[in-house]
PDB file of C-alpha atoms in Angstrom:
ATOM      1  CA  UNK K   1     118.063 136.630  94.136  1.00 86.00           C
ATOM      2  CA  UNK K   2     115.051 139.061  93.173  1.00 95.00           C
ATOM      3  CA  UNK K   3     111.780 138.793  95.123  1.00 94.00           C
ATOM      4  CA  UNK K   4     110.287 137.442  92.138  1.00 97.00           C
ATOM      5  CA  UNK K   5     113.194 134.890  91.642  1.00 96.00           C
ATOM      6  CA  UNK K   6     112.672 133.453  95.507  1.00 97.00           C
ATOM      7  CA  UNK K   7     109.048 133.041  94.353  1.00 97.00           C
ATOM      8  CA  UNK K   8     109.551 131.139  91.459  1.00 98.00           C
ATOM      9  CA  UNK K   9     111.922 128.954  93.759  1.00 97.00           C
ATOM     10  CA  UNK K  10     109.091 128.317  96.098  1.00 97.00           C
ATOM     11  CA  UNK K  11     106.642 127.513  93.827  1.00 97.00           C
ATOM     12  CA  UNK K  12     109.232 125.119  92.627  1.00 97.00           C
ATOM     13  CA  UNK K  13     109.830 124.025  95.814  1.00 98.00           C
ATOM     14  CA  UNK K  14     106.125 122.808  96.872  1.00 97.00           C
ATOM     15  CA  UNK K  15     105.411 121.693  93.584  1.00 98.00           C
ATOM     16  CA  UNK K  16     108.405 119.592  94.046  1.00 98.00           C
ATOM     17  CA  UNK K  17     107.035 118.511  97.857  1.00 97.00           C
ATOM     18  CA  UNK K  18     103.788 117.745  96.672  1.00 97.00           C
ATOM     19  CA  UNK K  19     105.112 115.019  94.029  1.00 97.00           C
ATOM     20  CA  UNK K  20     107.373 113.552  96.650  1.00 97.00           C
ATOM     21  CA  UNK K  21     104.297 113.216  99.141  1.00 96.00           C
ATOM     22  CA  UNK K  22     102.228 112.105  96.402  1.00 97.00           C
ATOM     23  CA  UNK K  23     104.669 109.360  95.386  1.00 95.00           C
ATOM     24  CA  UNK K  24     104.989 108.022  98.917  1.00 92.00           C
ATOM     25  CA  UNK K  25     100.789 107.406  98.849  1.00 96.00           C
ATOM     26  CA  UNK K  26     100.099 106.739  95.566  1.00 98.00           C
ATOM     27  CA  UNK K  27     102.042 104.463  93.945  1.00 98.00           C
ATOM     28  CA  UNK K  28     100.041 101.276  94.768  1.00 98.00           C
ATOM     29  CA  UNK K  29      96.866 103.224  93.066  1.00 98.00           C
ATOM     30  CA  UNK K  30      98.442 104.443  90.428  1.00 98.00           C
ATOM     31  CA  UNK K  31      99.953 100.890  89.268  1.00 98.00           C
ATOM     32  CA  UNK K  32      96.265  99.228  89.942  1.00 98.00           C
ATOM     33  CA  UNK K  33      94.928 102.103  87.435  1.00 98.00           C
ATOM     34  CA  UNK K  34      97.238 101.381  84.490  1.00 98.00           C
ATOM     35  CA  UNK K  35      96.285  97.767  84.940  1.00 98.00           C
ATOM     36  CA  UNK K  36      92.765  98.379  84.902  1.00 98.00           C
ATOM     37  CA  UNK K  37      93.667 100.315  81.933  1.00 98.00           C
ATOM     38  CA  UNK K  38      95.729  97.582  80.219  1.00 98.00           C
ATOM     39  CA  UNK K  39      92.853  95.334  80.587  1.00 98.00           C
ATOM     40  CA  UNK K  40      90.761  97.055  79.078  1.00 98.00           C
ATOM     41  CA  UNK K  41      92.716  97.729  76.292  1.00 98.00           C
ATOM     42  CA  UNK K  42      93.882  93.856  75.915  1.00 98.00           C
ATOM     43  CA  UNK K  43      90.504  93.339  75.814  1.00 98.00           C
ATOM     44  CA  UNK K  44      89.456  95.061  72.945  1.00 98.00           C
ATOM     45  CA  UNK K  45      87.787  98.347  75.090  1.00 98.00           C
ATOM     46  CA  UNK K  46      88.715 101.987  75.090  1.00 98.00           C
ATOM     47  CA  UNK K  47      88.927 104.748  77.639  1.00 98.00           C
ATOM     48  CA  UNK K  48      86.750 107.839  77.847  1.00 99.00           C
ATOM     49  CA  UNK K  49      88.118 110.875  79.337  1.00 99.00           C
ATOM     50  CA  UNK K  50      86.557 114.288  80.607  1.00 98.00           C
ATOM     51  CA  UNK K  51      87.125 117.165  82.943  1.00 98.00           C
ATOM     52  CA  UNK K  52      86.464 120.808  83.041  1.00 98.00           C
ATOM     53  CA  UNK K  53      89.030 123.724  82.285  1.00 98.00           C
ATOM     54  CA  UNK K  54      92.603 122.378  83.228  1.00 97.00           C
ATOM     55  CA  UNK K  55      91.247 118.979  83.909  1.00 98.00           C
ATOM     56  CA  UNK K  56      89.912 119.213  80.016  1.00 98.00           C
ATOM     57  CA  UNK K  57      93.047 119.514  79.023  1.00 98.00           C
ATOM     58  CA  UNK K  58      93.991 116.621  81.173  1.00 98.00           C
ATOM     59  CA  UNK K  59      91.774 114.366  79.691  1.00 98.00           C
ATOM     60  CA  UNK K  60      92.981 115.667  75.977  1.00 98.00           C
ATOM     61  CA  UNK K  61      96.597 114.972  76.487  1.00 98.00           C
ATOM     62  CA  UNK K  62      96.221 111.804  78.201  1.00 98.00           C
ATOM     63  CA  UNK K  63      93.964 110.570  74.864  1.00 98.00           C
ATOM     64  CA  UNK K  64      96.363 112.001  72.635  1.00 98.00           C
ATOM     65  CA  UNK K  65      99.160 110.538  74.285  1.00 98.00           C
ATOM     66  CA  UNK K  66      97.186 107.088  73.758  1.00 98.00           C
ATOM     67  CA  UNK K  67      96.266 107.543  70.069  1.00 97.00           C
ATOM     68  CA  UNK K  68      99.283 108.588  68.593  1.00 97.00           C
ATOM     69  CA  UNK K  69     102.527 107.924  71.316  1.00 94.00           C
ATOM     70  CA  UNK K  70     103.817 108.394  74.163  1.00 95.00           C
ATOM     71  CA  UNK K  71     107.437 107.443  74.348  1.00 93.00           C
ATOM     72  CA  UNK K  72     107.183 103.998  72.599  1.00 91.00           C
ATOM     73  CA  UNK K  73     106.886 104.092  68.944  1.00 92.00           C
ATOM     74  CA  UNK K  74     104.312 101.702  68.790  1.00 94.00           C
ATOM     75  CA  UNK K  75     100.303 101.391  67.176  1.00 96.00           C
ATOM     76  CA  UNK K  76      97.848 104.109  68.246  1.00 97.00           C
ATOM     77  CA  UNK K  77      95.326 102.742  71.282  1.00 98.00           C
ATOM     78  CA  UNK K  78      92.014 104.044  71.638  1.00 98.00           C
ATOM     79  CA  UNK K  79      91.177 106.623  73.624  1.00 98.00           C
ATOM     80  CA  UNK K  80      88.531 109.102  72.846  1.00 98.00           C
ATOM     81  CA  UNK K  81      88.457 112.615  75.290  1.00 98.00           C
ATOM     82  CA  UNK K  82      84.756 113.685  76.080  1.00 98.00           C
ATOM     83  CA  UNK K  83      85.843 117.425  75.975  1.00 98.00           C
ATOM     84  CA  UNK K  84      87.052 118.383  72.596  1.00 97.00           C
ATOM     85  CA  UNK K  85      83.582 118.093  70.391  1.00 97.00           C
ATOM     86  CA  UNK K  86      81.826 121.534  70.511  1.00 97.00           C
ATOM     87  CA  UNK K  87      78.970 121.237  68.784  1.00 98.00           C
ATOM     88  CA  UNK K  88      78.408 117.828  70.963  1.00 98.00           C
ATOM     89  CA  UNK K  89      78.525 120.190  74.596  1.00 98.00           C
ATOM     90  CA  UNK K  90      77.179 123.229  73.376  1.00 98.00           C
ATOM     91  CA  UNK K  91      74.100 120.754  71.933  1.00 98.00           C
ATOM     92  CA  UNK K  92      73.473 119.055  75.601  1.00 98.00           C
ATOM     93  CA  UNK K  93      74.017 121.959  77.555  1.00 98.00           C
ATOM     94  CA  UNK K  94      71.529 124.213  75.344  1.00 98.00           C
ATOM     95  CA  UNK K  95      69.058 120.744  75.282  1.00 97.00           C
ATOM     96  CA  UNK K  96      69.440 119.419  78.675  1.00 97.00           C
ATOM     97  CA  UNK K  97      72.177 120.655  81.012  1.00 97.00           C
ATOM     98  CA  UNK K  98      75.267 121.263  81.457  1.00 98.00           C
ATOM     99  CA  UNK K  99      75.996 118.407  83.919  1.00 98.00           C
ATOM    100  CA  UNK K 100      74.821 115.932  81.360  1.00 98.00           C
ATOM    101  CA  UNK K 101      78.085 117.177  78.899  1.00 98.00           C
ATOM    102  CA  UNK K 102      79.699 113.956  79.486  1.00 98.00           C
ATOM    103  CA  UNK K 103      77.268 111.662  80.359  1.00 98.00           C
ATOM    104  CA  UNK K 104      75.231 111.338  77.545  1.00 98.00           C
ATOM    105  CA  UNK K 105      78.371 110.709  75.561  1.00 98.00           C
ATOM    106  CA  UNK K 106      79.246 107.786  77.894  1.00 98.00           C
ATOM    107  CA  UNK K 107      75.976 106.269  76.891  1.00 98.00           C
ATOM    108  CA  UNK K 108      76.553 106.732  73.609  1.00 98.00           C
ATOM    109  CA  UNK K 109      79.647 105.518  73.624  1.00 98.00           C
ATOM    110  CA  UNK K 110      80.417 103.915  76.836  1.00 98.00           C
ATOM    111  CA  UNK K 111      80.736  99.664  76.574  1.00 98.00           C
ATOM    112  CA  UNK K 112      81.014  97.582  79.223  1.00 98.00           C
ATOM    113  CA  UNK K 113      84.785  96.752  79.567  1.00 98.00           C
ATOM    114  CA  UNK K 114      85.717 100.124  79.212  1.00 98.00           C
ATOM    115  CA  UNK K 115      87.565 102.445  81.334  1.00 99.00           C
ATOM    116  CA  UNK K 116      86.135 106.012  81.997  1.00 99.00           C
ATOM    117  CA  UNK K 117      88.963 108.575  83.126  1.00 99.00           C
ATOM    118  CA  UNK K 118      87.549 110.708  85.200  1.00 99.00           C
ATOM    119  CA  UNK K 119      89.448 114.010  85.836  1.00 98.00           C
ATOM    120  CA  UNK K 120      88.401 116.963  88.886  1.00 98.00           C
ATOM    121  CA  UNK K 121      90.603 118.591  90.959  1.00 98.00           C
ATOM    122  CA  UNK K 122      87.742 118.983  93.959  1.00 97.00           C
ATOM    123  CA  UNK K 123      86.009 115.523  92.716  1.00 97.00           C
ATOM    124  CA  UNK K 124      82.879 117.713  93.147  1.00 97.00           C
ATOM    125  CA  UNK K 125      82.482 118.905  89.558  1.00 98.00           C
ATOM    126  CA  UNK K 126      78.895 117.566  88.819  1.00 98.00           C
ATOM    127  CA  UNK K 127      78.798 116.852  85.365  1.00 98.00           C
ATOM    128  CA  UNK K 128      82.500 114.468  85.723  1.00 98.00           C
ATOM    129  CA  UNK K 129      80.017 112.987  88.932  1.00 98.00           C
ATOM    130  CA  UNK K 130      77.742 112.208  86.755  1.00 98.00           C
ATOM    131  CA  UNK K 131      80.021 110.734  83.553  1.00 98.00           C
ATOM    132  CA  UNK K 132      80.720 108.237  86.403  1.00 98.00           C
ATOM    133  CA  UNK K 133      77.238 107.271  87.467  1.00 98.00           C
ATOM    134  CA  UNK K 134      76.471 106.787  83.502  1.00 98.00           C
ATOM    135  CA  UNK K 135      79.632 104.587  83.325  1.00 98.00           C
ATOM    136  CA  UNK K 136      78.731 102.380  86.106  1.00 98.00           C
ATOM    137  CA  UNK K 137      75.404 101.782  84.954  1.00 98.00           C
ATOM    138  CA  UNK K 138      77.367 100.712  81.215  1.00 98.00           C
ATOM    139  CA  UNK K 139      79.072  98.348  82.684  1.00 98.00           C
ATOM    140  CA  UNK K 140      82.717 100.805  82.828  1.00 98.00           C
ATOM    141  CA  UNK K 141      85.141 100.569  85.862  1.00 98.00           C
ATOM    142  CA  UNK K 142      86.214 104.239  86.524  1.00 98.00           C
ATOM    143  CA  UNK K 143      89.807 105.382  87.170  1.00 99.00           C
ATOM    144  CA  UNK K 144      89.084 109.138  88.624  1.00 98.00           C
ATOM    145  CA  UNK K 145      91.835 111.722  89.610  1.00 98.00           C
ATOM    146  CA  UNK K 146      90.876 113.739  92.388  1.00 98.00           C
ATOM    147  CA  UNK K 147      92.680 116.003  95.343  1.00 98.00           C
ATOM    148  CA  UNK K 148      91.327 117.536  98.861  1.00 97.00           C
ATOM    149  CA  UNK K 149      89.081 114.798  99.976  1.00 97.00           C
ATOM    150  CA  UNK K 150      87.951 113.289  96.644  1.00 98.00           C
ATOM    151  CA  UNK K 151      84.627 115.146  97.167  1.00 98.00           C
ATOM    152  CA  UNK K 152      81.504 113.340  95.757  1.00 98.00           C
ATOM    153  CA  UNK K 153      83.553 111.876  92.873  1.00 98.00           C
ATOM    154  CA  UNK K 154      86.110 109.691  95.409  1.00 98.00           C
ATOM    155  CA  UNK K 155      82.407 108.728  97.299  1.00 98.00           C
ATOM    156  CA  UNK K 156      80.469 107.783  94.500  1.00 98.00           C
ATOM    157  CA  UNK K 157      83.205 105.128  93.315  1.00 98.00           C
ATOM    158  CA  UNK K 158      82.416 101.743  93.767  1.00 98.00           C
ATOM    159  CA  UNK K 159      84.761  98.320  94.739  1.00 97.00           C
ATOM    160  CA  UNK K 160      86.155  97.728  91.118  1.00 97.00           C
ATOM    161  CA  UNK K 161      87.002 101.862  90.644  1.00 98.00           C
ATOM    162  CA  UNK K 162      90.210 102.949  91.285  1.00 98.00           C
ATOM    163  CA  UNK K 163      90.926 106.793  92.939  1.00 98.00           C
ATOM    164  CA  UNK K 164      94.370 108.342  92.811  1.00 98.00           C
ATOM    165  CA  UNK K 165      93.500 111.420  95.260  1.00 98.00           C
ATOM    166  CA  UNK K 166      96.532 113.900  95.590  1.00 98.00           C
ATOM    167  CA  UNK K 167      97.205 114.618  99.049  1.00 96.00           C
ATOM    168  CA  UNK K 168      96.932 118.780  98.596  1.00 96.00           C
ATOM    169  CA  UNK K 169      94.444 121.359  99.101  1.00 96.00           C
ATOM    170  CA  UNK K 170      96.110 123.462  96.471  1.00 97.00           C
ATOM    171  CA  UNK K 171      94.339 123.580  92.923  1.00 97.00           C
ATOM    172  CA  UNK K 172      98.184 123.953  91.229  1.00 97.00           C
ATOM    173  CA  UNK K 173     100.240 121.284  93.051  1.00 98.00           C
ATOM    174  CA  UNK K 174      96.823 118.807  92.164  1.00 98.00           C
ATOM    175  CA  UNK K 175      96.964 119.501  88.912  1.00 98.00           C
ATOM    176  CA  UNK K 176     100.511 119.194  88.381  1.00 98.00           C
ATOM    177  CA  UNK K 177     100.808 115.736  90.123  1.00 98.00           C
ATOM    178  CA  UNK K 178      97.755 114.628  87.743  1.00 98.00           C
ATOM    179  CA  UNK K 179      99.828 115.389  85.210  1.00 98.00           C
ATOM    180  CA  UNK K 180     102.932 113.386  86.606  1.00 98.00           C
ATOM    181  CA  UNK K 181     100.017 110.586  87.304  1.00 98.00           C
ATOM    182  CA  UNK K 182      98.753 110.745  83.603  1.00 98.00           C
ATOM    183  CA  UNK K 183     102.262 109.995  82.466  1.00 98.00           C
ATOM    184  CA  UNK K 184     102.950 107.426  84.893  1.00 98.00           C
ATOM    185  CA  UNK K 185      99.657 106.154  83.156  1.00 98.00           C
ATOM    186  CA  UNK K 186     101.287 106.339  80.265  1.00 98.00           C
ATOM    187  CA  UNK K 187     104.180 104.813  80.816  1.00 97.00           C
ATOM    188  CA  UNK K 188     102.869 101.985  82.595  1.00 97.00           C
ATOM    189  CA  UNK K 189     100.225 100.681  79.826  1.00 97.00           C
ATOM    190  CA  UNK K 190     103.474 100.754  77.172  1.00 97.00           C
ATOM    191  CA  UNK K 191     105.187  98.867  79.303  1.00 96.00           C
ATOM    192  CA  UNK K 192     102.765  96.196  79.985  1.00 96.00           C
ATOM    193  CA  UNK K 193     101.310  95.580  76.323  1.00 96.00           C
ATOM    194  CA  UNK K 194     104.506  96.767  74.129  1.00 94.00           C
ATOM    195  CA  UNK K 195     107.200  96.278  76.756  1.00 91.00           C
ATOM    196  CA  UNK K 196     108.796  99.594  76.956  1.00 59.00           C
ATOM    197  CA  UNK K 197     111.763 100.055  78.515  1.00 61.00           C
ATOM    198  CA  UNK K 198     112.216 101.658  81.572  1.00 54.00           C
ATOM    199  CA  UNK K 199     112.470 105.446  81.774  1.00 56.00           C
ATOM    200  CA  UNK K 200     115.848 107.273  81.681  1.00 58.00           C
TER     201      UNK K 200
END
């Protein structure tokens, strides 16, 4: 095996160690977010997502997985991610700031009942901070993904939020268990409104 080989195998290695320790804390989160989710949904709501940079894309694949499928053939649910209308940023970061990116679209188009999905590795980004403190003053429960020590994300949560917090200091292994988490999402909501069978 070539150096480069053995690190591949590593990196597959703790990637695979971080899920497993991951698993073993957050399951009982993870479950109480997709029903939080469901609710919503059953309910007639929506969830917002946002992040920055590979949390963006977080929030954009967990929408689109929502909207169109995700393993279930079944009707489109709606999900709308904060991250993907330039002209919308680029407007309220020229305007106002930055930080207010997403949350000036959550009360736009935040409702109380909905679900914001809040995505940063650190929890300290503070415009995804602040997406939350304009959803909890809608009326929105928040379901945020976070790693290290949740930062001021996990603190500012209140009673009714839910945080799934991966148990890594590493920006990578976070950000690949948030991915693992957002299909567990997924997965979950089909199954409780569509009945999906379970995974192979």
């Amino acid at each position: 095996m070539t150096d480069h080989e053995q690190r591949v195998n590593q990196l597959f290695q703790q990637s695979i160690r971080a899920k497993q320790e991951a698993a073993e804390r957050l399951a009982p989160e993870i479950v109480r977010a997709a029903d939080c989710m469901r609710e919503a949904l059953s309910a007639g709501g929506k969830i917002l997502a946002c992040g920055n940079g590979g949390s963006a894309a977080d929030a954009q694949h967990f929408a689109s997985e929502l909207l169109n499928r995700f393993e279930l053939d079944r009707p489109g649910l709606p999900a709308v991610a904060l991250t993907t209308d330039s002209s919308t940023l680029t407007s309220v970061a020229n305007d106002d700031a930055f930080e207010a990116v997403f949350s000036r679209q959550v009360r736009a188009l935040g409702q109380a009942g909905d679900v914001l999905l809040a995505i940063s590795t650190s929890g300290g980004s503070p415009n995804v901070v602040a997406a939350h403190q304009a959803a909890a003053a809608r009326g929105l429960r928040t379901v945020a993904l976070t790693g290290r020590d949740g930062g001021g994300l996990g603190a500012a949560l209140g009673p009714a939020d839910v945080e799934i917090r991966v148990p890594s200091a590493a920006t990578a292994r976070i950000q690949e268990v948030h991915l693992l988490v957002i299909h567990c999402l997924c997965d979950l909501i089909d199954q409780g409104l569509f009945g999906a069978a379970a995974p192979r």
